[in-house]
PDB file of C-alpha atoms in Angstrom:
ATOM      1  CA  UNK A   1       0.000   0.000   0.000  1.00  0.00           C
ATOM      2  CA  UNK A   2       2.680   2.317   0.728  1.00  0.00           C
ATOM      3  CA  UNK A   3       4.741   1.821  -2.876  1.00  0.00           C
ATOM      4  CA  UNK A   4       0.986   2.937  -4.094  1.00  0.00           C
ATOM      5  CA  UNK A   5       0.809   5.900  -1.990  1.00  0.00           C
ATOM      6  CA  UNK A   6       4.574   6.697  -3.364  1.00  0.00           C
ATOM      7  CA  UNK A   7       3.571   6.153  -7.068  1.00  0.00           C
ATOM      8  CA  UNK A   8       0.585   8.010  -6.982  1.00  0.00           C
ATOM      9  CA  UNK A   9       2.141  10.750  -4.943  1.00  0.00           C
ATOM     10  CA  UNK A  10       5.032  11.004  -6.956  1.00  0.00           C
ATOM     11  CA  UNK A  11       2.774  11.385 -10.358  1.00  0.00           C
ATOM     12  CA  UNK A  12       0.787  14.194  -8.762  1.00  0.00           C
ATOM     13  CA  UNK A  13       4.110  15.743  -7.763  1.00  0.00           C
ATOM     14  CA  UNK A  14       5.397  15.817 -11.684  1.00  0.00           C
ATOM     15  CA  UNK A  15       1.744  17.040 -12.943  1.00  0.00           C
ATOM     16  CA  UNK A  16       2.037  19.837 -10.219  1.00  0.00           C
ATOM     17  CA  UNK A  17       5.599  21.267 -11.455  1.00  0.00           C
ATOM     18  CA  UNK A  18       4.629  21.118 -15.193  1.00  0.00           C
ATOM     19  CA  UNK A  19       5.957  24.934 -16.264  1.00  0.00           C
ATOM     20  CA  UNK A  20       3.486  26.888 -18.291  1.00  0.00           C
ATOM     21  CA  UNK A  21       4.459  28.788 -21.090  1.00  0.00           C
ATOM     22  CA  UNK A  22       3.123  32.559 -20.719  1.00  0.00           C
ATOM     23  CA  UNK A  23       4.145  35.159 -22.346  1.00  0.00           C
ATOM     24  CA  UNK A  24       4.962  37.324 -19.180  1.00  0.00           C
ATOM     25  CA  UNK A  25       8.720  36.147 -19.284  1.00  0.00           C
ATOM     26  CA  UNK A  26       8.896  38.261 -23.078  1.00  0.00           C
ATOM     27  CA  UNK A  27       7.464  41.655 -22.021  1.00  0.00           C
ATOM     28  CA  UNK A  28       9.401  44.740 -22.402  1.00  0.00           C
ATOM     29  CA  UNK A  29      12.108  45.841 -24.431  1.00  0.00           C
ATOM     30  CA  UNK A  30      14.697  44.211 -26.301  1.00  0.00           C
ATOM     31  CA  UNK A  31      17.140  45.673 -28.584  1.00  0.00           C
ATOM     32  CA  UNK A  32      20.532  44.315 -30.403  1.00  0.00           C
ATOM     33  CA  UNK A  33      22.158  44.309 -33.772  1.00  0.00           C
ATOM     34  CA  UNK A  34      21.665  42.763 -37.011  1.00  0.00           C
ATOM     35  CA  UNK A  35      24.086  42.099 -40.134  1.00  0.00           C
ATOM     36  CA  UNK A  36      24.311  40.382 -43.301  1.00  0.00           C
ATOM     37  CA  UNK A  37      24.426  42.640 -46.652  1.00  0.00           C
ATOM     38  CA  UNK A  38      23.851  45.523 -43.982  1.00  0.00           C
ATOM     39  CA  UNK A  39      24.280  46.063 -40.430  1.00  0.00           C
ATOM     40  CA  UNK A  40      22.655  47.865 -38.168  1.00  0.00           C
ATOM     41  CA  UNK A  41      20.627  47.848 -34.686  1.00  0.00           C
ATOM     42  CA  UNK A  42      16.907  47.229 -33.681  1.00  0.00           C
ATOM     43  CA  UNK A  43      14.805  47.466 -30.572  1.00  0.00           C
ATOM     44  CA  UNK A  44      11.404  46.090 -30.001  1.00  0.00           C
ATOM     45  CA  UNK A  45       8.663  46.337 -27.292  1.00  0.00           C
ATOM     46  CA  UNK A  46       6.612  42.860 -26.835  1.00  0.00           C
ATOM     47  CA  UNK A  47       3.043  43.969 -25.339  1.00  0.00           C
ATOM     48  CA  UNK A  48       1.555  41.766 -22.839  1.00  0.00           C
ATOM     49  CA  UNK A  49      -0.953  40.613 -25.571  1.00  0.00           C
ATOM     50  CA  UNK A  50       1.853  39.066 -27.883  1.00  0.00           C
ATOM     51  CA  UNK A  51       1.855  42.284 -30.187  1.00  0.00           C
ATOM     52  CA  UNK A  52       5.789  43.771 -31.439  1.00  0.00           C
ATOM     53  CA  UNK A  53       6.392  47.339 -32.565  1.00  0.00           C
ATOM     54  CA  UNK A  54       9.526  48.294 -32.677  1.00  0.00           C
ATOM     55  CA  UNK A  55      12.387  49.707 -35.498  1.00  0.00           C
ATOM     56  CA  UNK A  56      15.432  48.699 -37.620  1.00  0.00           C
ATOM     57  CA  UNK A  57      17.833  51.454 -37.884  1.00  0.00           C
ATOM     58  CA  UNK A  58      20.377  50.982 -40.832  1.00  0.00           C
ATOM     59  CA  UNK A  59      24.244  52.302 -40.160  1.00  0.00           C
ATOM     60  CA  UNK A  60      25.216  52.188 -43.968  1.00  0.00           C
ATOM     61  CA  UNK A  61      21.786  54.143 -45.590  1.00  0.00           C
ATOM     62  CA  UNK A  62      20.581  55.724 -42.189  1.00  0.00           C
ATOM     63  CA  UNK A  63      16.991  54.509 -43.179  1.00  0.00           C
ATOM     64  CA  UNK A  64      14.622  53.463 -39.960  1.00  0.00           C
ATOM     65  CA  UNK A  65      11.849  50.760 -40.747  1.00  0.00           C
ATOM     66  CA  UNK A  66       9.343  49.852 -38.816  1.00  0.00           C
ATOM     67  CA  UNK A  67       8.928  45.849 -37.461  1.00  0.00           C
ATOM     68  CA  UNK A  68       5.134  45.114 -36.220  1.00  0.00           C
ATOM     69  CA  UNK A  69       4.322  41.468 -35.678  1.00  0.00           C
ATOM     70  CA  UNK A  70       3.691  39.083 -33.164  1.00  0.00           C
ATOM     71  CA  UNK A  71       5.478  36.580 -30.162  1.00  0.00           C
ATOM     72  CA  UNK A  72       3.917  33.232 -29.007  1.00  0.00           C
ATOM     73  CA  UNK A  73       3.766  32.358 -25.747  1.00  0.00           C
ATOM     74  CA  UNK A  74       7.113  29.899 -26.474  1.00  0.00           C
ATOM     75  CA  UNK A  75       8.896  32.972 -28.173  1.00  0.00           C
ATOM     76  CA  UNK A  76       8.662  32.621 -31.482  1.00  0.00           C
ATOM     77  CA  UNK A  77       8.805  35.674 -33.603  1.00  0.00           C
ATOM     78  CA  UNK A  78       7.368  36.596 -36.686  1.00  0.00           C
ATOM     79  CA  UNK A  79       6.885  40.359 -37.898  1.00  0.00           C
ATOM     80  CA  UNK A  80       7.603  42.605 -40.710  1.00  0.00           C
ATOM     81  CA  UNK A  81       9.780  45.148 -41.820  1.00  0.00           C
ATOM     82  CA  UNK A  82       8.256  48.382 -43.337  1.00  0.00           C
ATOM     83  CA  UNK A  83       5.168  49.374 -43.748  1.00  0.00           C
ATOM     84  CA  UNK A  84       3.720  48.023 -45.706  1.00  0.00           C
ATOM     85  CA  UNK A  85       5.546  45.147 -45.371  1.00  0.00           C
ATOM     86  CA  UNK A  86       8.684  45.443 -47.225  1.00  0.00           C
ATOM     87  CA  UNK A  87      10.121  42.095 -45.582  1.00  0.00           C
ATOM     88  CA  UNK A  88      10.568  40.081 -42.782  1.00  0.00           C
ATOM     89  CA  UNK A  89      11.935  40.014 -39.024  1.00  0.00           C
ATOM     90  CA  UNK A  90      12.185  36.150 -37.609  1.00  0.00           C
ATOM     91  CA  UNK A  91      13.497  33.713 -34.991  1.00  0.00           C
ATOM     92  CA  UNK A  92      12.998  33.370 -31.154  1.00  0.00           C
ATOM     93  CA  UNK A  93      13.037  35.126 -28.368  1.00  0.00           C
ATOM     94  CA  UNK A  94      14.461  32.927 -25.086  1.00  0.00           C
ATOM     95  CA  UNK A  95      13.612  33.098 -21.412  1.00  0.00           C
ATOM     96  CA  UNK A  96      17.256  33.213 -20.474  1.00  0.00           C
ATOM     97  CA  UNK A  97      16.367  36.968 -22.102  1.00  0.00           C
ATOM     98  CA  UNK A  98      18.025  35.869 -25.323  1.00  0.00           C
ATOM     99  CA  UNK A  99      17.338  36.652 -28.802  1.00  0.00           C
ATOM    100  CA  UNK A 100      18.413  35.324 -32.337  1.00  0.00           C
ATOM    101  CA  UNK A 101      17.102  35.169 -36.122  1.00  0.00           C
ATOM    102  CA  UNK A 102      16.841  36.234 -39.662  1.00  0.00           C
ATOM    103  CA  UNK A 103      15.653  39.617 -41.342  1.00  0.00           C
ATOM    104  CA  UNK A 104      15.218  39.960 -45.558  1.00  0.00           C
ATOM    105  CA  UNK A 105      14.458  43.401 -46.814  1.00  0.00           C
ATOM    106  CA  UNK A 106      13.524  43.536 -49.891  1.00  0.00           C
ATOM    107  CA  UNK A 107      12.949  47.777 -50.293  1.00  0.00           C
ATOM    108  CA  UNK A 108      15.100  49.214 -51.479  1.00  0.00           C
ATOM    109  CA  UNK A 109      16.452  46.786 -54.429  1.00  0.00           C
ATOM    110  CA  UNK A 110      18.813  44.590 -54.419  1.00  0.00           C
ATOM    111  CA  UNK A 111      16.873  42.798 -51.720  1.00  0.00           C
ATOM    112  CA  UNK A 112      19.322  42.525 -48.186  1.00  0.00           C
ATOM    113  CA  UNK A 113      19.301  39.936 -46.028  1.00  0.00           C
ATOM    114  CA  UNK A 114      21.245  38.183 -42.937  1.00  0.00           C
ATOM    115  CA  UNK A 115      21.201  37.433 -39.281  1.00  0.00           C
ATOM    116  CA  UNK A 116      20.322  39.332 -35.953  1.00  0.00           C
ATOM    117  CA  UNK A 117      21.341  38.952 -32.293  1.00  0.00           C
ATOM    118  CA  UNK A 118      19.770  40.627 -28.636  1.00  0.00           C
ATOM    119  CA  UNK A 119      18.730  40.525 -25.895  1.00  0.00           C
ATOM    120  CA  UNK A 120      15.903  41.641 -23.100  1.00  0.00           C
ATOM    121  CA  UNK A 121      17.126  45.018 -21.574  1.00  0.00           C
ATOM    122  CA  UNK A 122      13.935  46.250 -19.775  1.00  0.00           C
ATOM    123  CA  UNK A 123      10.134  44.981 -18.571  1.00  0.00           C
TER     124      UNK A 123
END
């Protein structure tokens, strides 16, 4: 009877501790750099309904766009760049208050693309 108790106590103990993805670790601001065939920085503000606003600010044509998407509760990003959309800002957003991904541009031509890097610097 006791092993019982143990099992079923133990079960109850794993089912308690599951961790539940919410989106309250991702609010505030985060800002870093991106590169590729330009570099640059970018900050953006995660709402506490998912929503991203933020900008991309170019070093080499001093051109700001504007990123508007959205973050999942397991901090996946997807927005856009420009508005309208012009291209894309993706990856993921961690709860170690990490951030990495991809951006394309395609305004102006040639379209430029690459890789950006962050991280979580207020709530």
């Amino acid at each position: 009877m006791k092993k019982i108790f143990l099992l079923v106590f133990t079960v109850f103990l794993f089912i308690g501790c599951k961790d539940e993805d919410t989106i309250y670790d991702f609010i505030g601001t985060w800002a870093g750099t991106y590169s590729g065939t330009e570099k640059g920085s970018w900050n953006i503000v995660v709402a506490s309904d998912g929503k991203v606003t933020g900008t991309l600010d170019s070093e080499q044509t001093t051109e700001n766009y504007y990123i508007s998407g959205t973050l999942t509760e397991s901090g996946e990003l997807n927005a856009t760049i420009g508005s309208p959309a012009d291209g894309e800002f993706k990856g993921t957003l961690t709860r170690d208050k990490k951030g990495s991904g991809t951006w394309v541009n395609e305004l102006p031509t040639p379209t430029r693309s690459g890789t950006w890097t962050g991280e979580k610097t207020s709530n």
